[in-house]
């Protein structure tokens, strides 16, 4: 399959400040790429560069095989949905959606036909004669999507389109966007700072920080095999437990030792991982630590830990303990009897354990 | 909420009385100020409706015993400005010929300038904006001589187009400032969306920015119209007989008396000269307040 978008060695500066440093990203036709990272990481700038709204200082952007150097935004065969929706306030919904076609000189009959089709698809037919000011947030969002859909572009760009919506609507619209992607088979690039949006929507995630790509991969790769400490900490909620540990090699394998305040260190055995340096940071997701007896498997080991806090989250209960000087969150089942102050057997499942170099932050296994 | 009601039920009557008293005090004060500002207009209006005989014998603030519009007729078409005795009518027409295009052009250019400075930033655009702002603070007197030179070179000296040019140039600082400050509240994303839709510089201005601009256009038009209509210094400096605006004519009427000073004609002429600006305020005044206080444009 052909690449629909290729970004090669892209560099973007504002004055002497490097905003994007040597970015390389590509997506295939039909992929849903999510750019995720904390605010100020350059993800929105990258999107604007792809759209041609920001000039780039070096590198290449290729959309559907065409080099975009010197190509203006309107000729890139893209459509974009903005965070503030950017609907034209003085135009009706219908005119908002058809404005682009009008500018390009599409004949009136085609405009009306396309408008009707998109309005039906997004169920905004009753709104066509209203102005943006008379719409709710969710309705504006739909109109903004309609304006993008009506172009039938090679590539859709979304710039944090859900961040102005309340939590419930955000989930609804997220599902709707996912459905649109499936129905249309369109290629999309989506910017968000919300890692749950990234996980649920993407077929491919790019995690960014300080203008650099940290990791590119499928949601499952990003989640299960984070490339460095930043990705491990950023993706997932509650965050991955990152515990400073010491490794001791002996005959049968590696012994992992995690210090505890005023107690014997916690010792886990890992016979499966490759050679590790003496000092590591061990990463375990909350769901990989369970109440003893509720998890089985070859790599499950139990140890007694003291419960500090119990957080009810409905479907699960999060139990906070302390290991290696850090808070450790474990995901217990909802009906657990764990109480603060109690000492309890915890089950540590090392099947998906990650190890990181404490100095470089890079993944070791 | 409960706190306030419990306090109210304690002494409801005293509270109500105090509120009413305060309200009346406020109204009285406002009435006083209004009276103070309306007094001169009252004197002008009554004087213009009296005959010269009555002015000489009667009191300044008295109502006219016999209402006569003779002074108005004379001011409009018969009063002498120097040796010419055609009233303010030809000069009033000059002022319209001058003010309408000057207001239109300075507002239009101000809108385009503001649009560029707010949304199409280029290297040095901030410097240019600062220089334009600086232009707002240059006193009229300073530009008189250089402007006279420029008008001479352009061959516009003493003509109405020359005066229009002066007012457009002098007004640009203010109109640009007004529009720029209004347009920076319009989200940048709107421009981006329009660019992706394929609209160019003028298309975006015309289809998206201008329709949003009514409040600020009203503010600018009122401001510019008042400035240009009421201007005397540029009018007296850069015009010659035949192209003088109404303000200059008014001055000439008041100053060129033969024998008795015709206060009623002077007053009528002054009111005629002030009428258009008053009219603009009455028609567009509520938009003026709204425009001055208009915040961000919700998209």
XYZ file of C-alpha atoms in Angstrom:
664
model
C 0.000 0.000 0.000
C 1.139 3.451 -0.780
C 2.012 5.959 1.864
C -0.673 8.603 2.097
C 1.529 10.858 4.197
C 5.252 10.925 4.636
C 7.114 13.387 6.818
C 10.860 13.209 6.311
C 13.472 14.888 8.513
C 11.159 17.760 9.260
C 12.652 20.686 11.191
C 10.706 23.715 12.343
C 12.140 26.720 14.159
C 10.599 29.817 15.668
C 13.542 32.184 15.566
C 16.344 30.351 17.327
C 14.008 27.937 19.133
C 13.720 24.483 17.622
C 10.086 23.431 17.833
C 10.320 20.240 15.804
C 13.545 18.274 15.571
C 14.050 15.847 12.734
C 10.556 14.341 12.602
C 10.009 11.198 10.538
C 6.472 9.845 10.358
C 4.533 8.045 7.685
C 1.077 6.534 7.403
C -0.537 4.150 5.001
C -3.865 4.718 3.333
C -6.737 4.212 5.792
C -4.625 4.564 8.901
C -5.607 6.632 11.905
C -2.494 8.323 13.228
C -2.653 10.041 16.592
C -0.028 12.557 17.646
C -0.005 12.647 21.414
C 2.122 14.453 23.954
C 1.998 17.050 26.707
C 1.206 20.634 25.764
C 4.089 22.418 24.113
C 5.533 19.223 22.624
C 5.049 20.468 19.067
C 2.233 18.141 18.020
C -0.099 20.936 16.894
C 2.749 22.661 15.101
C 3.483 19.432 13.246
C -0.169 19.235 12.191
C -0.102 22.850 11.010
C 3.054 22.091 9.024
C 1.329 19.141 7.363
C -1.620 21.412 6.534
C 0.735 24.010 5.087
C -0.378 26.644 7.583
C 3.143 26.909 8.996
C 6.276 27.031 6.850
C 8.914 24.395 7.564
C 12.654 25.015 7.854
C 13.948 21.707 6.562
C 12.734 18.304 5.459
C 9.897 17.153 3.269
C 6.188 16.554 3.522
C 4.711 14.212 0.955
C 0.951 13.721 0.695
C -0.311 10.994 -1.649
C 3.016 10.910 -3.449
C 3.156 14.661 -4.067
C 5.864 16.770 -2.481
C 4.114 19.617 -0.668
C 6.940 22.095 -0.983
C 5.401 25.398 -2.032
C 1.887 23.920 -2.219
C -0.713 26.076 -0.497
C -3.121 24.561 2.070
C -6.067 24.574 -0.317
C -4.203 22.508 -2.908
C -3.002 19.807 -0.524
C -6.208 17.792 -0.712
C -6.693 17.913 3.032
C -9.460 18.926 5.408
C -8.969 20.091 8.949
C -11.091 20.227 12.095
C -9.978 22.736 14.691
C -10.135 22.785 18.464
C -12.354 25.894 18.488
C -14.231 24.466 15.451
C -13.492 27.756 13.634
C -16.974 27.962 12.156
C -17.645 31.186 10.273
C -19.863 33.024 12.771
C -21.921 35.053 10.318
C -22.754 32.166 7.992
C -25.448 29.565 8.438
C -24.488 25.950 8.958
C -25.257 25.212 5.322
C -23.057 28.047 4.095
C -20.299 27.031 6.499
C -20.257 23.594 4.942
C -20.499 24.767 1.343
C -18.130 27.748 1.659
C -15.107 25.785 0.486
C -16.952 24.443 -2.551
C -18.238 27.914 -3.355
C -14.710 29.312 -3.220
C -13.488 26.551 -5.513
C -16.286 27.258 -7.957
C -18.235 24.020 -7.606
C -21.649 24.367 -9.247
C -24.678 24.950 -7.034
C -26.378 21.617 -7.727
C -23.317 19.614 -6.699
C -22.946 21.790 -3.606
C -26.521 21.062 -2.537
C -26.186 17.355 -3.213
C -23.007 17.065 -1.171
C -24.445 19.206 1.597
C -27.498 16.973 1.832
C -25.360 13.849 1.909
C -23.090 15.105 4.675
C -25.995 16.541 6.680
C -27.692 13.145 6.597
C -24.501 11.345 7.541
C -23.958 13.580 10.584
C -27.670 14.041 11.381
C -27.491 17.820 11.268
C -30.301 18.372 8.739
C -32.476 20.387 11.177
C -29.580 22.733 11.901
C -28.719 23.814 8.375
C -30.302 27.266 8.616
C -28.940 28.127 12.039
C -25.846 30.084 12.810
C -22.945 28.670 14.839
C -23.841 30.915 17.780
C -27.177 29.125 18.107
C -25.621 25.656 18.351
C -24.422 23.644 21.319
C -20.818 22.496 21.565
C -21.597 19.035 20.239
C -23.585 20.419 17.311
C -20.774 22.805 16.396
C -18.422 19.876 16.497
C -20.609 18.026 14.024
C -20.781 21.005 11.697
C -17.006 21.312 11.804
C -16.787 17.647 10.867
C -19.288 18.226 8.102
C -17.162 20.967 6.647
C -14.246 18.553 6.549
C -16.228 15.593 5.204
C -17.745 17.525 2.349
C -14.299 17.989 0.834
C -13.765 14.268 0.520
C -10.021 14.785 1.015
C -7.084 12.398 0.836
C -6.190 13.220 4.418
C -8.180 14.448 7.421
C -6.410 16.528 10.056
C -7.884 16.937 13.535
C -6.451 19.423 16.016
C -7.708 18.447 19.481
C -11.302 18.453 18.229
C -12.841 17.105 21.430
C -11.071 19.102 24.094
C -13.776 21.779 24.325
C -16.546 19.270 25.019
C -17.715 17.979 28.371
C -16.691 14.485 29.411
C -19.836 12.646 28.335
C -20.063 14.314 24.936
C -16.373 13.731 24.404
C -16.847 9.989 24.704
C -19.831 10.094 22.325
C -17.981 12.108 19.714
C -14.936 9.891 20.084
C -17.022 6.896 19.168
C -18.549 8.834 16.304
C -15.142 9.760 14.910
C -14.040 6.164 15.191
C -17.162 5.058 13.334
C -16.589 7.665 10.626
C -13.068 6.400 10.193
C -14.297 2.841 9.820
C -17.123 3.758 7.442
C -15.067 6.026 5.212
C -11.802 4.132 5.364
C -10.231 7.581 5.342
C -6.707 8.460 6.403
C -6.570 10.661 9.452
C -4.032 12.510 11.544
C -5.329 13.439 14.952
C -3.677 15.592 17.602
C -4.558 15.210 21.258
C -3.009 15.501 24.689
C -5.452 12.935 26.014
C -3.808 9.527 26.071
C -7.152 7.728 26.356
C -8.299 9.334 23.103
C -5.008 8.297 21.567
C -5.350 4.684 22.707
C -8.975 4.301 21.661
C -8.830 5.982 18.263
C -5.444 5.249 16.798
C -4.215 2.525 14.573
C -0.813 4.107 15.055
C 0.386 6.435 17.799
C 3.240 8.918 17.731
C 4.278 10.002 21.215
C 6.061 13.349 21.206
C 7.935 15.381 23.747
C 9.940 18.591 23.332
C 9.659 18.475 19.555
C 10.999 14.953 19.283
C 9.311 11.685 18.491
C 9.601 9.395 21.502
C 7.973 6.325 20.054
C 5.894 5.277 17.081
C 3.777 2.169 17.298
C 0.364 0.563 17.534
C -1.592 1.362 20.688
C -0.730 -2.060 22.077
C 2.994 -1.635 21.394
C 2.978 1.803 23.005
C 1.069 0.520 25.997
C 2.826 -2.773 26.551
C 6.332 -2.020 25.375
C 6.973 1.703 25.983
C 10.301 2.738 24.476
C 11.376 4.935 27.367
C 10.406 6.241 30.776
C 8.546 9.225 29.327
C 6.237 7.084 27.215
C 5.760 4.625 30.077
C 4.712 7.412 32.413
C 2.635 9.388 29.906
C 0.500 6.610 28.435
C -1.970 4.799 30.658
C -4.164 5.847 33.534
C -3.399 5.315 36.354
C 0.212 5.629 35.254
C 2.651 2.750 35.107
C 4.459 2.060 38.381
C 8.146 2.867 37.893
C 10.222 1.389 40.666
C 13.970 1.763 41.185
C 15.400 -1.740 41.597
C 18.692 -3.619 41.884
C 19.337 -6.802 39.938
C 21.389 -9.674 41.192
C 22.464 -12.385 38.806
C 22.607 -15.912 40.165
C 22.663 -19.379 38.741
C 19.086 -19.813 37.685
C 18.295 -16.265 36.582
C 17.941 -12.707 37.752
C 16.740 -11.594 41.121
C 15.061 -8.180 41.328
C 15.419 -6.385 44.613
C 13.237 -3.406 45.469
C 14.089 -1.488 48.651
C 11.402 -0.792 51.239
C 11.411 1.661 54.146
C 12.256 -0.143 57.388
C 11.436 -3.558 55.995
C 13.038 -6.373 54.144
C 13.450 -5.561 50.468
C 10.914 -7.025 48.098
C 12.465 -9.784 46.007
C 11.087 -10.943 42.688
C 12.605 -13.467 40.338
C 12.809 -12.926 36.635
C 14.231 -15.877 34.699
C 12.977 -14.686 31.365
C 14.403 -11.254 30.754
C 17.797 -10.772 29.100
C 20.891 -9.578 30.907
C 20.156 -6.428 32.874
C 22.545 -3.892 34.369
C 22.733 -3.686 38.144
C 20.521 -0.654 38.507
C 17.250 -0.566 36.638
C 13.843 0.998 36.806
C 11.164 -1.607 36.740
C 7.845 -0.715 35.139
C 4.661 -2.552 36.027
C 1.173 -1.445 35.027
C -1.396 -1.296 37.858
C -3.281 -4.194 36.264
C -0.162 -6.344 36.524
C -0.322 -6.123 40.295
C -3.369 -7.896 41.714
C -4.579 -9.369 44.946
C -2.951 -12.738 45.572
C -5.148 -15.586 44.422
C -6.806 -13.579 41.704
C -4.034 -13.888 39.185
C -2.255 -16.983 37.936
C 0.392 -17.584 35.378
C 3.943 -18.711 34.952
C 5.402 -15.323 35.856
C 3.167 -14.447 38.803
C 4.872 -14.084 42.177
C 3.397 -13.036 45.460
C 4.781 -10.859 48.232
C 3.372 -9.166 51.302
C 2.955 -5.388 51.104
C 1.342 -2.817 53.309
C -1.792 -1.100 52.055
C -1.651 2.692 52.374
C -4.740 3.822 50.514
C -7.781 2.230 48.915
C -9.513 4.032 46.037
C -12.855 2.786 44.790
C -13.305 3.340 41.065
C -16.487 1.355 40.520
C -15.382 -1.438 38.247
C -12.026 -1.714 40.000
C -10.439 -0.762 43.257
C -7.037 0.841 43.217
C -4.836 -0.097 46.143
C -1.845 2.109 46.864
C 1.230 0.720 48.587
C 4.836 1.901 48.822
C 7.854 0.256 47.223
C 11.339 1.614 46.492
C 10.296 4.946 48.013
C 7.503 5.362 45.496
C 3.777 4.956 45.571
C 2.657 1.824 43.826
C -0.847 1.507 42.460
C -2.321 -1.947 42.109
C -5.580 -2.728 40.393
C -7.690 -5.023 42.539
C -11.126 -6.392 41.799
C -14.093 -4.309 42.946
C -15.094 -6.456 45.946
C -11.685 -6.584 47.569
C -11.604 -6.486 51.363
C -8.303 -4.611 51.419
C -8.237 -1.854 54.041
C -5.633 0.849 54.691
C -2.946 -0.196 57.176
C -3.440 -3.887 56.412
C -0.616 -6.114 55.235
C -1.721 -8.112 52.246
C -0.388 -10.599 49.733
C 0.050 -8.920 46.379
C 0.490 -10.843 43.138
C 3.106 -9.380 40.769
C 2.730 -10.538 37.184
C 6.006 -10.096 35.335
C 4.604 -11.196 31.952
C 4.527 -7.605 30.724
C 7.273 -6.108 32.852
C 9.388 -3.310 31.394
C 12.916 -2.396 32.431
C 14.468 0.995 31.843
C 17.951 2.380 32.205
C 17.800 4.880 35.106
C 20.297 7.219 33.383
C 19.147 7.271 29.774
C 15.526 6.315 30.426
C 15.619 3.888 27.499
C 13.923 0.504 27.524
C 16.221 -2.448 28.295
C 14.172 -5.555 27.500
C -28.977 33.651 49.652
C -30.457 32.667 53.001
C -28.242 35.204 54.748
C -29.567 38.072 52.734
C -33.243 37.167 53.180
C -32.902 36.769 56.937
C -31.245 40.182 57.090
C -33.998 41.649 54.949
C -36.825 40.285 57.053
C -35.218 41.945 60.075
C -35.838 45.505 58.870
C -37.555 45.292 55.505
C -39.111 48.748 55.609
C -35.946 50.680 56.453
C -34.186 48.826 53.680
C -36.773 49.673 51.084
C -36.906 53.326 52.067
C -33.152 53.649 51.848
C -33.129 52.025 48.401
C -35.752 54.411 47.103
C -33.958 57.427 48.532
C -30.675 56.375 46.969
C -32.343 55.865 43.635
C -33.924 59.319 43.676
C -30.663 60.930 44.713
C -28.961 59.261 41.798
C -31.658 60.370 39.380
C -31.507 63.933 40.673
C -27.757 64.023 40.216
C -27.985 62.651 36.696
C -30.751 65.138 35.902
C -28.572 67.973 37.104
C -25.710 66.929 34.855
C -28.052 66.523 31.914
C -29.434 70.012 32.520
C -25.936 71.430 32.700
C -25.040 69.900 29.343
C -28.331 70.789 27.678
C -28.347 74.426 28.776
C -26.132 75.759 25.959
C -28.169 73.877 23.386
C -31.322 75.345 24.861
C -29.925 78.872 24.644
C -28.760 78.306 21.080
C -32.079 76.891 20.002
C -34.219 79.602 21.623
C -31.958 82.388 20.443
C -32.056 81.109 16.886
C -35.852 81.244 16.979
C -36.067 84.818 18.222
C -36.000 88.007 16.212
C -33.060 90.394 16.676
C -35.422 92.846 18.380
C -36.416 90.272 20.960
C -32.805 89.254 21.619
C -31.870 92.835 22.359
C -34.747 93.412 24.769
C -35.384 89.989 26.310
C -33.517 87.706 28.670
C -30.966 85.134 27.434
C -32.766 82.119 28.857
C -36.320 83.209 28.137
C -38.413 81.284 25.639
C -39.122 83.143 22.373
C -42.306 85.235 22.533
C -42.733 84.899 18.820
C -41.155 81.959 17.018
C -39.576 82.922 13.719
C -37.479 80.851 11.338
C -36.080 83.876 9.532
C -32.678 83.454 11.156
C -32.528 79.827 9.990
C -33.407 80.787 6.438
C -30.796 83.486 6.438
C -28.145 81.234 7.963
C -28.875 78.561 5.397
C -28.851 80.666 2.273
C -28.370 84.369 2.916
C -25.754 85.070 5.567
C -22.542 86.685 4.475
C -19.216 84.915 4.714
C -16.915 87.756 3.826
C -18.092 89.284 0.576
C -20.143 86.285 -0.484
C -23.706 86.131 0.907
C -25.026 82.633 0.214
C -25.297 81.358 3.768
C -23.783 78.023 4.853
C -25.506 76.015 2.131
C -22.629 75.731 -0.393
C -20.157 75.030 2.405
C -22.424 72.443 3.962
C -22.395 70.692 0.621
C -18.588 70.960 0.518
C -18.403 69.331 3.919
C -20.553 66.436 2.735
C -18.453 66.014 -0.403
C -15.420 65.975 1.843
C -16.592 63.961 4.836
C -18.409 61.094 3.104
C -15.520 59.877 0.909
C -12.944 60.639 3.602
C -14.863 58.636 6.221
C -15.478 55.805 3.777
C -11.866 55.564 2.606
C -10.247 55.936 6.023
C -12.591 53.281 7.464
C -11.958 50.912 4.576
C -8.190 51.305 4.700
C -8.253 51.070 8.481
C -10.158 47.796 8.231
C -7.696 46.303 5.744
C -4.722 47.548 7.781
C -6.165 46.159 11.003
C -6.884 42.839 9.290
C -3.304 42.580 8.035
C -1.729 43.581 11.325
C -3.938 41.248 13.340
C -3.922 38.182 11.083
C -1.287 38.412 8.354
C 1.741 39.300 10.410
C 4.917 39.905 8.498
C 8.426 40.867 9.489
C 8.211 44.359 10.927
C 4.413 44.453 11.165
C 4.586 45.301 14.850
C 6.954 48.172 14.132
C 4.623 49.515 11.481
C 1.694 49.258 13.845
C 3.645 51.151 16.523
C 4.514 53.873 14.017
C 0.859 54.173 13.017
C -0.113 54.456 16.663
C 2.504 57.162 17.024
C 0.745 58.949 14.198
C -2.345 59.271 16.412
C -0.401 61.450 18.811
C 1.149 63.886 16.350
C -0.552 67.268 16.831
C -2.331 68.703 13.800
C -0.172 71.811 13.753
C 3.021 69.843 13.185
C 1.874 68.378 9.895
C 0.475 71.599 8.404
C 3.549 72.784 6.534
C 4.805 69.422 5.266
C 1.264 68.535 4.227
C 0.910 71.803 2.334
C 4.094 70.926 0.441
C 2.875 67.429 -0.335
C -0.511 68.688 -1.544
C 1.277 71.231 -3.720
C 3.469 68.571 -5.299
C 0.447 66.344 -5.879
C -1.432 69.245 -7.458
C -4.238 68.924 -4.918
C -3.688 72.165 -3.048
C -6.923 73.989 -2.253
C -9.151 71.223 -3.594
C -11.655 68.936 -1.888
C -9.782 65.771 -2.980
C -6.738 67.311 -1.304
C -8.667 67.703 1.949
C -9.984 64.168 1.627
C -6.406 62.950 1.249
C -5.321 64.835 4.378
C -8.144 63.426 6.455
C -7.671 59.874 5.207
C -3.963 59.961 5.996
C -4.501 61.556 9.368
C -7.336 59.200 10.256
C -5.501 55.983 9.352
C -3.741 55.752 12.701
C -7.000 55.699 14.609
C -8.992 53.543 12.232
C -6.177 50.996 12.028
C -5.979 50.895 15.810
C -9.739 50.356 16.139
C -9.886 47.551 13.612
C -6.695 45.875 14.715
C -7.895 45.719 18.326
C -11.213 44.319 17.202
C -9.744 41.763 14.825
C -7.223 40.334 17.280
C -10.208 39.010 19.214
C -11.215 36.916 16.203
C -9.580 33.501 16.519
C -6.647 32.786 14.225
C -8.162 29.364 13.543
C -10.904 31.048 11.530
C -8.300 32.283 9.070
C -6.658 28.875 8.974
C -9.963 27.157 8.277
C -10.715 29.604 5.484
C -7.258 29.094 3.989
C -7.832 25.350 3.880
C -11.233 26.031 2.323
C -9.310 27.798 -0.399
C -10.154 31.409 0.373
C -7.484 34.017 -0.291
C -6.541 37.262 1.415
C -9.432 39.389 0.158
C -11.968 36.572 0.142
C -11.373 35.954 3.843
C -11.599 39.675 4.534
C -14.765 40.103 2.540
C -16.647 36.931 3.472
C -15.581 36.404 7.069
C -14.150 39.555 8.627
C -16.320 42.307 7.192
C -19.631 40.640 8.122
C -18.361 40.470 11.707
C -17.306 44.088 11.742
C -20.558 46.038 12.095
C -19.944 47.235 15.670
C -16.433 48.429 14.979
C -17.418 49.959 11.638
C -20.048 52.002 13.459
C -17.520 53.143 16.054
C -15.021 54.090 13.387
C -17.557 55.871 11.210
C -18.854 57.941 14.122
C -15.347 58.754 15.244
C -14.095 59.677 11.809
C -17.223 61.554 10.808
C -17.089 63.674 13.963
C -13.399 64.350 13.480
C -13.654 65.264 9.823
C -16.909 67.188 9.956
C -15.821 69.217 12.954
C -12.289 69.840 11.725
C -11.430 73.493 11.355
C -7.651 73.653 11.173
C -7.123 71.470 8.093
C -10.209 73.021 6.526
C -8.964 76.566 6.944
C -5.394 75.677 5.979
C -5.877 73.555 2.880
C -8.939 75.065 1.234
C -9.626 78.145 -0.796
C -12.821 80.044 -1.505
C -15.263 77.615 -3.033
C -13.866 74.513 -1.322
C -14.167 75.589 2.293
C -15.980 73.233 4.689
C -18.900 74.366 6.832
C -16.799 74.929 9.938
C -14.746 77.538 8.152
C -17.900 79.154 6.771
C -19.407 79.278 10.254
C -16.341 81.071 11.513
C -16.583 83.532 8.656
C -20.281 84.209 9.270
C -19.716 84.876 12.947
C -16.706 87.080 12.276
C -17.899 89.073 9.288
C -20.590 91.320 10.724
C -21.753 94.571 9.302
C -23.260 96.723 11.999
C -25.473 94.740 14.369
C -24.311 91.282 15.442
C -26.977 88.813 14.357
C -26.846 86.328 17.220
C -29.896 84.464 15.978
C -28.290 83.826 12.577
C -24.998 82.801 14.192
C -26.817 80.354 16.448
C -28.869 78.920 13.600
C -25.743 78.509 11.485
C -23.930 76.820 14.367
C -26.793 74.373 14.879
C -26.940 73.621 11.154
C -23.207 72.966 11.162
C -23.515 70.631 14.153
C -26.646 68.826 12.965
C -25.034 65.992 10.946
C -22.783 64.812 13.772
C -25.711 64.925 16.172
C -27.752 62.936 13.720
C -25.032 60.304 13.397
C -24.890 59.908 17.161
C -28.650 59.626 17.498
C -28.904 57.004 14.756
C -25.831 54.955 15.600
C -25.192 55.901 19.222
C -26.295 52.629 20.733
C -23.972 50.742 18.408
C -21.205 53.117 19.434
C -21.420 52.107 23.085
C -21.815 48.474 22.105
C -18.852 48.644 19.736
C -16.575 50.311 22.237
C -17.316 47.662 24.830
C -17.507 44.727 22.425
C -15.322 41.904 23.623
C -14.405 38.750 21.854
C -16.423 37.374 19.013
C -17.757 34.004 19.985
C -17.470 31.675 17.016
